[in-house]
Short mmCIF file of C-alpha atoms in Angstrom, two decimals:
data_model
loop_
_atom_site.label_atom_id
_atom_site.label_comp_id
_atom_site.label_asym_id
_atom_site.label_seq_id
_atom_site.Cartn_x
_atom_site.Cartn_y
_atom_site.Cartn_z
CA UNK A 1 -17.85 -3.91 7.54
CA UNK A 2 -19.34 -0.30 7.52
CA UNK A 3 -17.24 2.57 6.76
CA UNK A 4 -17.78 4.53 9.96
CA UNK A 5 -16.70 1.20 11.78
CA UNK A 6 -13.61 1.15 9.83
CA UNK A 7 -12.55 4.73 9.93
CA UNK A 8 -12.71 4.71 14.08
CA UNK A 9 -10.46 1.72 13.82
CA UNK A 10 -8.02 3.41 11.70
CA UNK A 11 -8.33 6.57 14.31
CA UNK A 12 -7.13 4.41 16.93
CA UNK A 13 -4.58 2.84 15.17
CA UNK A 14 -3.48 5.08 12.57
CA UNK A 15 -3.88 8.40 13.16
CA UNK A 16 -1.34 10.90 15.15
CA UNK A 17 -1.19 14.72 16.04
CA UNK A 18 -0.13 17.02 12.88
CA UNK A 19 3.69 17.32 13.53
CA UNK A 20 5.30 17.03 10.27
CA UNK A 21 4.75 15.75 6.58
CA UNK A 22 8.21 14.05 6.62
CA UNK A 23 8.09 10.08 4.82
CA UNK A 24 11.35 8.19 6.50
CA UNK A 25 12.65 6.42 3.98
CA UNK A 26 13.88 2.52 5.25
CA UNK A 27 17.22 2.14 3.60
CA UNK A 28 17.70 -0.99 1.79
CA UNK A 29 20.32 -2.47 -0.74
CA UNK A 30 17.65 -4.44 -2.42
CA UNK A 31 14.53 -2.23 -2.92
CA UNK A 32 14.86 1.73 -2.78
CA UNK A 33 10.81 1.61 -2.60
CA UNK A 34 10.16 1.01 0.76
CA UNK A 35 8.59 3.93 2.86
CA UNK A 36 6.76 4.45 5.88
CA UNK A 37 3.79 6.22 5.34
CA UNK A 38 3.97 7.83 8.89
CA UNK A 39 3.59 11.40 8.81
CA UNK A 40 1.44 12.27 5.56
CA UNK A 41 -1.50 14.60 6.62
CA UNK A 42 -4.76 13.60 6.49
CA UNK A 43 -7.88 14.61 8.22
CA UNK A 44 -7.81 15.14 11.57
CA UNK A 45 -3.67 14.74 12.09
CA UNK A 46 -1.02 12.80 10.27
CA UNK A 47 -0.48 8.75 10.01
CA UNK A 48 1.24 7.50 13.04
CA UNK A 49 5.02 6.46 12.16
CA UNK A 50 5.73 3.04 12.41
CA UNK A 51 2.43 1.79 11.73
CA UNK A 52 2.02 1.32 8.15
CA UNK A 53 4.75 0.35 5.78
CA UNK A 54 4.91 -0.51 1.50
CA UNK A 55 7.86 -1.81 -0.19
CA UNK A 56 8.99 -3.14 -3.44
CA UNK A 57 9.36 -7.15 -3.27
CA UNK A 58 10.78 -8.80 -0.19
CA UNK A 59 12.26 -11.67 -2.12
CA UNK A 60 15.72 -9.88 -3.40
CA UNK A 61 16.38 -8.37 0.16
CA UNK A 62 19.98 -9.29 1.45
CA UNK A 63 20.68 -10.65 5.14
CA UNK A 64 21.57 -6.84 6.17
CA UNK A 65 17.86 -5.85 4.39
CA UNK A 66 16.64 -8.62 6.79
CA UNK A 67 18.30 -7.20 10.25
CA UNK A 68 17.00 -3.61 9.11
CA UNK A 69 13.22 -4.90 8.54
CA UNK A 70 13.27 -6.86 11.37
CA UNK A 71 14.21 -3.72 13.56
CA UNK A 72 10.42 -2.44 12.10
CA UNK A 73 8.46 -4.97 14.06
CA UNK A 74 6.04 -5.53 11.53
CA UNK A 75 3.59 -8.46 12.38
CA UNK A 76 1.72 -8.37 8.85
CA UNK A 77 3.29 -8.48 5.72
CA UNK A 78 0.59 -8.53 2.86
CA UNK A 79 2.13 -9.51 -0.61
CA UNK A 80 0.21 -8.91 -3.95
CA UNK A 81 1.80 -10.59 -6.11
CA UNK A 82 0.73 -13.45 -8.49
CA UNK A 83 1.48 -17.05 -7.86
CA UNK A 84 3.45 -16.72 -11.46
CA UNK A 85 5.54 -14.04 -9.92
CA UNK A 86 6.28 -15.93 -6.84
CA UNK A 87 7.38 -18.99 -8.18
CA UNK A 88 9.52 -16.55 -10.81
CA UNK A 89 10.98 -14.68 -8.33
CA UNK A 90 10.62 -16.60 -4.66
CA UNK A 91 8.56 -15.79 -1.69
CA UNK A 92 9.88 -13.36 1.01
CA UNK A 93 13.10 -13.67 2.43
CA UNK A 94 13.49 -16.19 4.68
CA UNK A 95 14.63 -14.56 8.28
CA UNK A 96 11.97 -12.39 8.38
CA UNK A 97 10.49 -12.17 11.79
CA UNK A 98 7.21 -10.87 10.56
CA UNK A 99 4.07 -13.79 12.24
CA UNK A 100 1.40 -13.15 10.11
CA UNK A 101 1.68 -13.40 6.05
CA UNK A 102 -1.34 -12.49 4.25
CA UNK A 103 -1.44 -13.43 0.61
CA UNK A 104 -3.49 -11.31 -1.71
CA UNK A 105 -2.61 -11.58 -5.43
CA UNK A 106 -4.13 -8.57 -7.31
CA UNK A 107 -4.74 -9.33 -10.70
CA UNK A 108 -5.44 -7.24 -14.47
CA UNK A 109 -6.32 -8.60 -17.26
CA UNK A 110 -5.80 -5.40 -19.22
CA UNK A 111 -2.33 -5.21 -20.06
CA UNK A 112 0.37 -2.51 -18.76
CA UNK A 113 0.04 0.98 -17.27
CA UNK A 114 -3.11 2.56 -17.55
CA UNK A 115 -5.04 -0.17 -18.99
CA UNK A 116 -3.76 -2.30 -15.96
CA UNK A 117 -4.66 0.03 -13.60
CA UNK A 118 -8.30 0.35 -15.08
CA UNK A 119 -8.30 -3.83 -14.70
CA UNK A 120 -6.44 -3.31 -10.59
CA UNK A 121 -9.21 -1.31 -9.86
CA UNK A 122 -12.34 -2.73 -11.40
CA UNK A 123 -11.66 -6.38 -10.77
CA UNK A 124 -9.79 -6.23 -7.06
CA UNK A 125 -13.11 -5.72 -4.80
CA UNK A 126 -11.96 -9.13 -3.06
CA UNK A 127 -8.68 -7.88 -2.33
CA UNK A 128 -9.68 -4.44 -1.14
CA UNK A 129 -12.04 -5.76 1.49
CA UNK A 130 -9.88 -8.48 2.73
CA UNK A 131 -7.10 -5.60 2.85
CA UNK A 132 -9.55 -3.18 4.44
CA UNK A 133 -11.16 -6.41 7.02
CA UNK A 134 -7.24 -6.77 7.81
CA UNK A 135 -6.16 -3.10 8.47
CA UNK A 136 -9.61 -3.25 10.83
CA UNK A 137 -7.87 -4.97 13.56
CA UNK A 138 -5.89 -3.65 15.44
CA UNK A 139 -3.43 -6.60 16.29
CA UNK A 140 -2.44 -6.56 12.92
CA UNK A 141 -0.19 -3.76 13.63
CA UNK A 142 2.66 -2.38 12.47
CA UNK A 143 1.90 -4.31 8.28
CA UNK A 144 4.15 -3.87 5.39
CA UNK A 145 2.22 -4.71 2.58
CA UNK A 146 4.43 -4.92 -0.71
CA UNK A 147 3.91 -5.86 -4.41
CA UNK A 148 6.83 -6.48 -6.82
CA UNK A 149 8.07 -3.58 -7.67
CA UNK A 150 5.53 -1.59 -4.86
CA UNK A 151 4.70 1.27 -7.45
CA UNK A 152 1.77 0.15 -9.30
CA UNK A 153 -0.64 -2.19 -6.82
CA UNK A 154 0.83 -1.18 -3.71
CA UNK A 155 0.44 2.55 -4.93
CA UNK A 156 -3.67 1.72 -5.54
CA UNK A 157 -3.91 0.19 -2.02
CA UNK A 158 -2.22 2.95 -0.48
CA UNK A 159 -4.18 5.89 -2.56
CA UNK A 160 -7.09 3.80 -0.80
CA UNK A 161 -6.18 4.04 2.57
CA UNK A 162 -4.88 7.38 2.37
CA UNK A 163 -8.60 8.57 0.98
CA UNK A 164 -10.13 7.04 3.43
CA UNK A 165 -8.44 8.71 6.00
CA UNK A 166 -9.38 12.06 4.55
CA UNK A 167 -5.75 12.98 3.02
CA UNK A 168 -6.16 15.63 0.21
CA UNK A 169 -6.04 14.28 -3.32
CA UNK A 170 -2.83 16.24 -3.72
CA UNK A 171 -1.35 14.10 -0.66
CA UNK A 172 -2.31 10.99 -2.33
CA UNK A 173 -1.05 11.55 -5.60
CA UNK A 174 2.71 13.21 -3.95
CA UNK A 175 3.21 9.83 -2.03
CA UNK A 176 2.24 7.90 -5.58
CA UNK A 177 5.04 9.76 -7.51
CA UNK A 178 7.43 9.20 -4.38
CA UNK A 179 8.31 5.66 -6.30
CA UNK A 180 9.85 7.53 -9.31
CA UNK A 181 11.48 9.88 -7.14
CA UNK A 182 12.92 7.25 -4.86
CA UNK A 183 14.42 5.08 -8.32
CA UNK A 184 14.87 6.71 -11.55
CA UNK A 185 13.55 2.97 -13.75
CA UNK A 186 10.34 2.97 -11.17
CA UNK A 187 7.96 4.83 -13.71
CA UNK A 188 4.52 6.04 -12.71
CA UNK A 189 2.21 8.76 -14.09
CA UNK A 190 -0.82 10.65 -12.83
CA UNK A 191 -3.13 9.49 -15.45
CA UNK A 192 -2.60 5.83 -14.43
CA UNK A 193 -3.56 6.46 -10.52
CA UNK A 194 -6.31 8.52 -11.95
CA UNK A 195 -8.19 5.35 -13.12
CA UNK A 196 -8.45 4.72 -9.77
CA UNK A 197 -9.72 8.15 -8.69
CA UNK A 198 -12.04 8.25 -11.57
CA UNK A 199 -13.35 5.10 -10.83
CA UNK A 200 -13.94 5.91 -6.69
CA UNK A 201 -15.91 8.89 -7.93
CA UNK A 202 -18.01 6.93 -9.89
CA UNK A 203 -18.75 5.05 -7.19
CA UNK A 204 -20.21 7.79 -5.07
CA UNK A 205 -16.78 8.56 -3.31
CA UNK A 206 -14.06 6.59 -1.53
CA UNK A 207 -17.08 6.57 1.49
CA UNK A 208 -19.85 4.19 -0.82
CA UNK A 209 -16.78 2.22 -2.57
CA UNK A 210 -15.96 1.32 0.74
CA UNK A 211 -18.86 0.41 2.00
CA UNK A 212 -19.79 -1.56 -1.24
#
């Protein structure tokens, strides 16, 4: 799909008048990394609230955690996790009233932190554009799309989206550090989301990694 084609579905859906750069946080026993990413500036407004959600796993989350997603309305939830870590740790809560479930495990073969990051980006083209294709349509609206832990692969899919929609570098990289800010073991640093920046510029900008 062309990037222009994209970025006017993401206007429709997505995008909201400048109001505020508030991030309401969704209160949950078992995660304390789940966010909306309504209201983070990017070109032309802010992110419309309610539209676009990432988490930590959905697997831990107790019967009140259910109630309280379930009051989002999501219809997509998108989980990147391996089929190692499901079978470790369990798919999604069941209760969830959430009708379409998109599996998209995002792989590295590169180790921890940086290095992983430096495998996330290189080696997930398949799961970008099916993340990308699904974002594209607008009855996939509100999604929560989650990882395990929702700091490290759910952090590059957001930086993506974010670019795309024209948020400042500065943006991207405040909502990336909101993990560690939201729980003190969540550890993330600049230099490992900057594999992914460094790689996107490589690339010719987020623009011609898109649209390759």
């Amino acid at each position: 799909m062309k990037f222009a084609s994209l970025a006017l579905m993401f206007s429709f859906a997505l995008l909201a008048p400048l109001r505020s750069l508030a991030k309401p946080a969704i209160i949950l026993q078992a995660t304390r990394n789940t966010r909306d990413l309504g209201g983070l500036p990017v070109k032309g407004g802010q992110l419309r609230p309610g539209r676009l959600f990432r988490s930590g796993a959905l697997c831990f989350v107790t019967r009140a955690d259910v109630d309280r997603l379930n009051e989002l309305h999501c219809t997509t939830v998108v989980d990147l996790r391996t089929a190692r870590e499901i079978a470790k740790d369990g798919l999604d809560r069941p209760g969830l009233e959430i009708p379409r479930k998109l599996a998209l495990p995002m792989h590295n073969s590169y180790g921890r932190g940086q290095q992983a990051y430096h495998s996330y980006i290189r080696e997930g083209d398949s799961v970008v554009r099916s993340f990308f294709e699904m974002l594209g349509r607008s009855e996939s609206y509100p999604v929560l799309f989650h990882c395990s832990a929702g700091k490290d692969r759910t952090g590059i899919l957001a930086a993506l989206v974010l670019w795309s929609l024209g948020a400042e570098r500065e943006v991207i990289l405040d909502d990336y550090l909101q993990s560690q800010r939201n729980a003190a073991g969540l550890i993330v640093k600049p230099e490992w989301i900057g594999e992914v920046f460094q790689y996107v510029d490589e690339c010719g900008g987020i623009e011609a990694y898109l649209s390759k």
